[in-house]
XYZ file of C-alpha atoms in Angstrom:
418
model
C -40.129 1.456 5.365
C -40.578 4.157 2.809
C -39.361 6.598 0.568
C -39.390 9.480 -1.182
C -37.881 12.233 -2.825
C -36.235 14.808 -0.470
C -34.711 18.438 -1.726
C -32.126 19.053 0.261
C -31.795 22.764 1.920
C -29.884 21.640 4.813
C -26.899 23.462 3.687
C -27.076 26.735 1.521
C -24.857 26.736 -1.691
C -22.630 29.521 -2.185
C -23.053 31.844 -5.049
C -19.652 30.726 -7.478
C -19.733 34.108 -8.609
C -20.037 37.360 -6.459
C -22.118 38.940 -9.165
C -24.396 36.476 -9.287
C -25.849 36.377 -5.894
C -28.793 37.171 -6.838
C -29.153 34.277 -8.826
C -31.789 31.265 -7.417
C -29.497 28.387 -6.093
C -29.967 25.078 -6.754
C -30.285 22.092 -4.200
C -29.668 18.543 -4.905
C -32.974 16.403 -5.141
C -32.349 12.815 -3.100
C -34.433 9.637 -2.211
C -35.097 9.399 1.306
C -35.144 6.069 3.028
C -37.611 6.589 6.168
C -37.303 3.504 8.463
C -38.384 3.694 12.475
C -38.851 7.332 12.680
C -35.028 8.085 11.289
C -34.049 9.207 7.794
C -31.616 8.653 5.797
C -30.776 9.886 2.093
C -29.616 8.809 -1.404
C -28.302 11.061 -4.086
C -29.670 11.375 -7.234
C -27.450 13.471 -9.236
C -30.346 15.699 -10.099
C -29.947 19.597 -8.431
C -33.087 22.060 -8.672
C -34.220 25.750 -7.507
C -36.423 25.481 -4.562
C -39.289 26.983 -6.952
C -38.579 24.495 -9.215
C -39.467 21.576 -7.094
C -42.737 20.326 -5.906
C -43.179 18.086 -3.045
C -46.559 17.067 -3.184
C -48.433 14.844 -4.232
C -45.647 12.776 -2.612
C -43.030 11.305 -3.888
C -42.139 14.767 -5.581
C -41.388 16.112 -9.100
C -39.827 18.713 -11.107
C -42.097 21.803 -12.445
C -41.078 24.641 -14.532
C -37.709 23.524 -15.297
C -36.675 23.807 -19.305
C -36.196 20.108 -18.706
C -38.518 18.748 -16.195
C -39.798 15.232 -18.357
C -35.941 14.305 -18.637
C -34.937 15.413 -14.947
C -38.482 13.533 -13.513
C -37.883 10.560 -15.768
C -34.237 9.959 -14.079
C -35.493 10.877 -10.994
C -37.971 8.171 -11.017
C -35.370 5.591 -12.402
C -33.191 6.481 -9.725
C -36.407 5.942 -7.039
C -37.070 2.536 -8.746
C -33.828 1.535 -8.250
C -33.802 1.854 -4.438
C -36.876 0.705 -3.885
C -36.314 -2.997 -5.918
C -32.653 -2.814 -3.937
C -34.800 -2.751 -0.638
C -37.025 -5.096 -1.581
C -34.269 -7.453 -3.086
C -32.289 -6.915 0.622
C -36.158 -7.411 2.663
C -36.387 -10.759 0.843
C -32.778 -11.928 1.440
C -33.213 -11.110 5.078
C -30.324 -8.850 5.237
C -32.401 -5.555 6.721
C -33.153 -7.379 9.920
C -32.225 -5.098 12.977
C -30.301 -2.835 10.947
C -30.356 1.134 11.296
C -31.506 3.564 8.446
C -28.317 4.552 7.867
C -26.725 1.003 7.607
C -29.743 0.228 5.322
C -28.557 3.099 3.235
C -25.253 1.703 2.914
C -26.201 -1.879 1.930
C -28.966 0.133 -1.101
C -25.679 1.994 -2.234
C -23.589 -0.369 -2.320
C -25.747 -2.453 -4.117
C -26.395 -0.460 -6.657
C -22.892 0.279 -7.406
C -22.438 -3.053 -7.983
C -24.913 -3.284 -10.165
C -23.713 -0.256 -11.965
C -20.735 -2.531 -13.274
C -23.019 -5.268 -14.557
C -23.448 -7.661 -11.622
C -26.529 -8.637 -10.181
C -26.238 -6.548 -6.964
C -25.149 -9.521 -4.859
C -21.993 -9.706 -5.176
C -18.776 -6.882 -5.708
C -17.084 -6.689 -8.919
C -13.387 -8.000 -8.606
C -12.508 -4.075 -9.735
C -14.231 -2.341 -7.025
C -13.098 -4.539 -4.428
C -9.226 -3.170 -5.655
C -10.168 0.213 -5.567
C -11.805 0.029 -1.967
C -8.510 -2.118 -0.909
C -6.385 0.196 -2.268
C -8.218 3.118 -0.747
C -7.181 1.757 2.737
C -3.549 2.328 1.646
C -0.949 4.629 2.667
C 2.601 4.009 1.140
C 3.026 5.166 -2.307
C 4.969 2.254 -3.342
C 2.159 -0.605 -1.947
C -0.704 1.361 -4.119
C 1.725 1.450 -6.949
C 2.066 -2.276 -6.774
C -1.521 -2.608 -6.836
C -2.707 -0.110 -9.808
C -0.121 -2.115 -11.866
C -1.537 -5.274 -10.542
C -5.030 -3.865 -11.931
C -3.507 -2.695 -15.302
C -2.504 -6.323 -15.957
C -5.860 -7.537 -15.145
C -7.358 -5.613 -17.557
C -4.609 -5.903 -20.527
C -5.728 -9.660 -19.608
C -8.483 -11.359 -22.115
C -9.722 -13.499 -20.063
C -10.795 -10.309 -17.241
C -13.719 -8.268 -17.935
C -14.476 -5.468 -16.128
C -17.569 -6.181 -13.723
C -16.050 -9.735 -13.139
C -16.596 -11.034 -9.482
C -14.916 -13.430 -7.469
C -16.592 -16.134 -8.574
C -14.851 -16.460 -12.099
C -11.301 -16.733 -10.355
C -10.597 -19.967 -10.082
C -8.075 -22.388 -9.625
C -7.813 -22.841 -13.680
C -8.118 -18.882 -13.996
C -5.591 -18.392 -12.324
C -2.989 -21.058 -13.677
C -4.167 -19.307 -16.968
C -3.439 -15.646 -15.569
C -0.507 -16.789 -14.988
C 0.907 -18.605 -17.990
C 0.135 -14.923 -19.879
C 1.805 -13.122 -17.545
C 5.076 -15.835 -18.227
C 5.252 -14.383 -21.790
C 6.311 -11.190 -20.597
C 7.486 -12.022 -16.866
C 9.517 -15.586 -16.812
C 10.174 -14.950 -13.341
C 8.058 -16.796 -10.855
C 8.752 -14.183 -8.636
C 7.691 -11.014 -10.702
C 4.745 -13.037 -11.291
C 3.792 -13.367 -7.927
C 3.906 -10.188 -6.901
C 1.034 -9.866 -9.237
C -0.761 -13.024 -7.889
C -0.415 -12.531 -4.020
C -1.983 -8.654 -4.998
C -5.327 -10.608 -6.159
C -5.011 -12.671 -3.066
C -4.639 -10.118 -1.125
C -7.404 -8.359 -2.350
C -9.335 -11.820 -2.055
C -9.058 -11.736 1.094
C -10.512 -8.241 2.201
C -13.407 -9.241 0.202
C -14.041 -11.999 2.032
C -13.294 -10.417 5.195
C -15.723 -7.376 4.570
C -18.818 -9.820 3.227
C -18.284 -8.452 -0.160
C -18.437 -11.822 -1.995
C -19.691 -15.374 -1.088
C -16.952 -17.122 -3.740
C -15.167 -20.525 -2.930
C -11.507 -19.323 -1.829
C -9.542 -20.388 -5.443
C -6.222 -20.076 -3.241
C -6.326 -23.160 -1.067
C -5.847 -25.801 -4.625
C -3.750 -22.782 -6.792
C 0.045 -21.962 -4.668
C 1.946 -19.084 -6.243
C 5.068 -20.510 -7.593
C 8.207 -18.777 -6.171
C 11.981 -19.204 -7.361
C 14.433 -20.150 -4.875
C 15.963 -16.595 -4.207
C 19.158 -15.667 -4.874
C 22.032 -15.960 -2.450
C 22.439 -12.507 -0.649
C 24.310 -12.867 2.107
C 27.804 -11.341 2.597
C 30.552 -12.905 4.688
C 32.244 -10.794 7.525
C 35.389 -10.965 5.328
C 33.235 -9.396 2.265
C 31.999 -6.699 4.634
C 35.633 -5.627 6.023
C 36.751 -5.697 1.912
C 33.476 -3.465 0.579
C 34.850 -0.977 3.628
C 38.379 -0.924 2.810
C 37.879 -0.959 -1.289
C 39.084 1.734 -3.604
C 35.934 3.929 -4.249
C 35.189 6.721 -6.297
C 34.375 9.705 -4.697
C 31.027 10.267 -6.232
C 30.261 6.898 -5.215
C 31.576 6.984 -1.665
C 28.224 8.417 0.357
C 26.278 5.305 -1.679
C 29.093 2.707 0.039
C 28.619 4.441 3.381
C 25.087 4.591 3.009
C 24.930 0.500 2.845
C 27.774 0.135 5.563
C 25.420 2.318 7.694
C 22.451 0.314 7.132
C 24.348 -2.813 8.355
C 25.557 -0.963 11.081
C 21.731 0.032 12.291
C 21.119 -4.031 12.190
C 19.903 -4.067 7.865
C 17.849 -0.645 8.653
C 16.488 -0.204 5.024
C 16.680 2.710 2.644
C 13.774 4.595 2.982
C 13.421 4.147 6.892
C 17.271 5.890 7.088
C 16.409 8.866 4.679
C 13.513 9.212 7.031
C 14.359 8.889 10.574
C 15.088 11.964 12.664
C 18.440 12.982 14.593
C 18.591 10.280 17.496
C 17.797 11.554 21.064
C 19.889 9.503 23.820
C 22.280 7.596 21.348
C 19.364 5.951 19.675
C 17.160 5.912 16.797
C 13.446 5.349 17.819
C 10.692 5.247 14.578
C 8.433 2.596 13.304
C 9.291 0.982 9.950
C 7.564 2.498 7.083
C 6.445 -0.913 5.357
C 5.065 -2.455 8.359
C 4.174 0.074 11.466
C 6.827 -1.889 13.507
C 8.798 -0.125 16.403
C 12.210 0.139 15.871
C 15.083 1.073 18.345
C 18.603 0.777 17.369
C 21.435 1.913 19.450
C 24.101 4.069 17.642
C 27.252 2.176 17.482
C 30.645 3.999 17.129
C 31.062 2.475 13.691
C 27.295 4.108 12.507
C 28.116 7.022 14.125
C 31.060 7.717 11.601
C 29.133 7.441 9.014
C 26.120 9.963 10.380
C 28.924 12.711 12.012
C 29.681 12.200 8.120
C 26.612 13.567 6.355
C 24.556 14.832 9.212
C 21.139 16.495 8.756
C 19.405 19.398 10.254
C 16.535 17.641 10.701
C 17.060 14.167 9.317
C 19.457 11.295 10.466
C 21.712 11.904 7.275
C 21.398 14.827 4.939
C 22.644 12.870 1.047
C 19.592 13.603 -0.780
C 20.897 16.163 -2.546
C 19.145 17.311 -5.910
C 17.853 14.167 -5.830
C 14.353 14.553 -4.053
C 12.813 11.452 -5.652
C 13.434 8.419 -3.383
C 12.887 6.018 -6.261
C 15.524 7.841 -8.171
C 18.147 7.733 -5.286
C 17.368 4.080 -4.628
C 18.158 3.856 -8.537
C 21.694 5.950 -7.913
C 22.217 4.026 -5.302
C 22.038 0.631 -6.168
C 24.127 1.423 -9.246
C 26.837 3.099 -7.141
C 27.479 -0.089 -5.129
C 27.831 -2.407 -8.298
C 30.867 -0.387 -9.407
C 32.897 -0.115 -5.870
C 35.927 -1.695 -6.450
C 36.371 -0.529 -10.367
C 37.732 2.945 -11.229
C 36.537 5.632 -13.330
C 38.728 7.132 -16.035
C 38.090 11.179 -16.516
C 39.431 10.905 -20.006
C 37.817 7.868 -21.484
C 34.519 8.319 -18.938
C 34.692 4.806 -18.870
C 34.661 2.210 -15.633
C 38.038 0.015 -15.415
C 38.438 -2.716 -13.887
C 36.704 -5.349 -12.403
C 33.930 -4.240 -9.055
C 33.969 -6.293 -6.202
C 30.533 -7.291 -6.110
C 29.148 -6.651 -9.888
C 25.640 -7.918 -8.312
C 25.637 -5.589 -5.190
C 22.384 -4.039 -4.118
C 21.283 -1.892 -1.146
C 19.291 -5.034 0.178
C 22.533 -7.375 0.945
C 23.261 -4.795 3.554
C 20.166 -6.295 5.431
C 20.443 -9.773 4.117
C 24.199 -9.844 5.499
C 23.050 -8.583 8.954
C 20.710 -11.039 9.591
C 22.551 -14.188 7.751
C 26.022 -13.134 10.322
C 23.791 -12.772 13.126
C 22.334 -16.048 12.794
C 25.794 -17.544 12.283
C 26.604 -16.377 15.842
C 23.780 -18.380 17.596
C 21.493 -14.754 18.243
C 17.619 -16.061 18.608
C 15.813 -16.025 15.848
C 13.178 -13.679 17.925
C 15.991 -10.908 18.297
C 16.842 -10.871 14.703
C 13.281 -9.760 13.639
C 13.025 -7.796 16.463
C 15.705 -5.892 15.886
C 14.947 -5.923 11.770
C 11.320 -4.612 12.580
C 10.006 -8.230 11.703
C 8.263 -8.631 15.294
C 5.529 -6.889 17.408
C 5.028 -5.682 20.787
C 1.369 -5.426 21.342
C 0.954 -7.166 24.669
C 0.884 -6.078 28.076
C 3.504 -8.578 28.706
C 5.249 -7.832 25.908
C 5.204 -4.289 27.238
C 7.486 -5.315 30.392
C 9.736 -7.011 27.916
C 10.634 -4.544 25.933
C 13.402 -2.919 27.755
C 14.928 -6.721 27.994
C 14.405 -6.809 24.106
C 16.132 -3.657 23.647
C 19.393 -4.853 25.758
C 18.884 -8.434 23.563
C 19.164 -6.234 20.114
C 22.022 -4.384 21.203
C 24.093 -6.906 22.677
C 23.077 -8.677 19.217
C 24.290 -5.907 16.586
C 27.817 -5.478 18.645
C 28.515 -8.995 18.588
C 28.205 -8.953 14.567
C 29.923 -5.382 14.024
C 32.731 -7.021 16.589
C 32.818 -9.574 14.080
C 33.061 -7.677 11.018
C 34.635 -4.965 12.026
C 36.893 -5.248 15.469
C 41.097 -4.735 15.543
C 40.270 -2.876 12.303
């Protein structure tokens, strides 16, 4: 295995400036890793005219340039650094049968890691986030995690190359009495915790660190969760309460969700105008399928505020889903009160002062249970479930008859010789 310096002229640069065609372009210099009669190649951040580089005597250097000692002194720092990560990898027995271009990506990666102060061995805690993060999708999941990174490094007991190996079972009962000063909840603070485990994990999965697992002796703490659920009887008096007008679409909104078996939020604003009395998508959070027959009662509700091309059009001005979620969640905490033009000012008491968009779900599933319906149809029909089997394939249509008979015998409940 060898290397050398390489100035790459695969691909000509475009002049940035039409009137300066004529100017000599520059190509970046990079260390090429030649290993059984393949090539593969390492930047170096250095970039040079063609007549500014000299190739031989190999490995290569920089002549002519205003500032060829500096650019040849970094270039050969940059060569020394691959060659002691290849001979670091050689001696650990980790190059064995492995491609030039799989070689390249164990030299990089090592040296990245080095970069933040490790010994090349194993990942920084830091770049394991952002390459877990970078696998991400949903706004809202990479959200959680960037804040889960900001409290890691607001925390003085986390430095910034950290690996793996300095969470522990005691770091992280001490991570998590300073996070108590600001967040008593056990809850809040787990969100926090299971992101590191998470993150733990993926590390471990990809061979990124050789650390003892800290989360088999330290359990995240949860509090028991608050009480949810609505009774049929609450369900039939949140339909039939007085509501203010500019707070009726956020009531119908939640009835709606019950109706479509606790579809959430963000899935409704999203799904498109059913085909064949039936909404077919895949959850947003999870990837699962969902397929809900349109009852009469949800079909009120959509005639109501139906979109061109979404289920329900009740967006508004309001483009930001976070904001709406916000609107909405306030909305249902008032039904039941009044609101008086002249003192702008909320009277009386609401009917459920603690209401959010969530009990809609909660509801459905806790009355569904109530009436005997498997637990396996309940996530099914919540998006909780999975049909990735052949068999499960066959099954589906069975499922789909299971869900529906399901959601009409707890809307029947609610809702029937209304």
């Amino acid at each position: 295995m060898k290397t050398k310096f390489y100035l790459d002229r695969r691909t000509q640069p475009k002049a940035l400036v039409p009137d300066t065609a004529d100017i000599e372009p520059s190509f970046p210099v990079k260390v090429a890793i030649h290993h059984g009669g393949s090539a593969s190649y390492i930047s170096t951040g250095v970039s040079v005219p063609a007549s500014q580089w000299l190739s031989k005597p190999s490995p290569g250097q920089v002549v002519g340039h205003p500032r060829k000692e500096a650019l040849n002194i970094k270039l050969s720092e940059k060569k020394l650094e691959v060659d002691k990560a290849l001979e670091e990898l050689r001696l650990a027995g980790e190059l064995k049968g492995l491609s030039v271009s799989e070689i390249k990506a164990k030299v990089e990666r090592r040296l990245e890691w080095k970069a933040w102060g490790t010994d090349g061995k194993e990942c920084p805690v830091l770049v394991c986030f952002e390459r877990f993060i970078a696998t991400k999708s949903r706004a809202g999941t990479v959200k959680v995690y960037r804040e889960t990174v900001k409290k890691l490094q607001a925390y003085e007991g986390f430095r910034d190359g950290m690996t793996f190996f300095s969470i522990t079972p005691s770091w992280l009962s001490a991570f998590d009495r300073w996070l108590s000063l600001t967040s008593p909840s056990a809850n809040a603070r787990g969100v926090y915790l299971r992101c590191i485990r998470a993150v733990f994990n993926y590390a471990l999965s990809e061979e990124l660190t050789e650390a003892p697992y800290p989360f088999k002796k330290f359990k995240i703490k949860t509090d028991l969760t608050k009480d949810r659920s609505l009774t049929p009887e609450e369900i039939r008096a949140l339909r039939e309460a007085p509501c203010n007008p500019a707070n009726e679409k956020y009531r119908d909104l939640f009835l709606l969700s019950f109706c479509l078996c606790g579809m959430n939020l963000e899935d409704i604003l999203d799904a498109v105008p059913p085909k064949g009395g039936r909404i077919e998508k895949r959850r947003i959070k999870t990837g699962q399928p969902l397929s809900i027959r349109i009852e009469p009662e949800a079909q009120a509700i959509i005639d109501k505020y139906k979109g061109k091309d979404r289920l329900v059009d009740v967006l508004g001005k309001c483009a930001n889903y976070d904001n709406f979620k916000h609107r909405e969640n306030n909305a249902l905490k008032k039904i039941g009160s009044t609101y008086n033009e002249s003192t702008r000012e909320w009277e009386g008491d609401p009917l459920f002062p603690d209401l959010s968009f969530y009990y809609a779900r909660y509801a459905w599933a806790t009355i569904a249970a109530g009436l005997d319906i498997p637990e396996r149809t309940i996530g099914m029909a919540m998006g909780h479930g999975t049909a990735r089997s052949v068999t499960s394939i066959y099954m589906r249509v069975d499922m789909r008859r299971k869900i529906d008979e399901a959601n009409r015998k707890v809307l029947d409940k609610c809702f029937k010789n209304l």
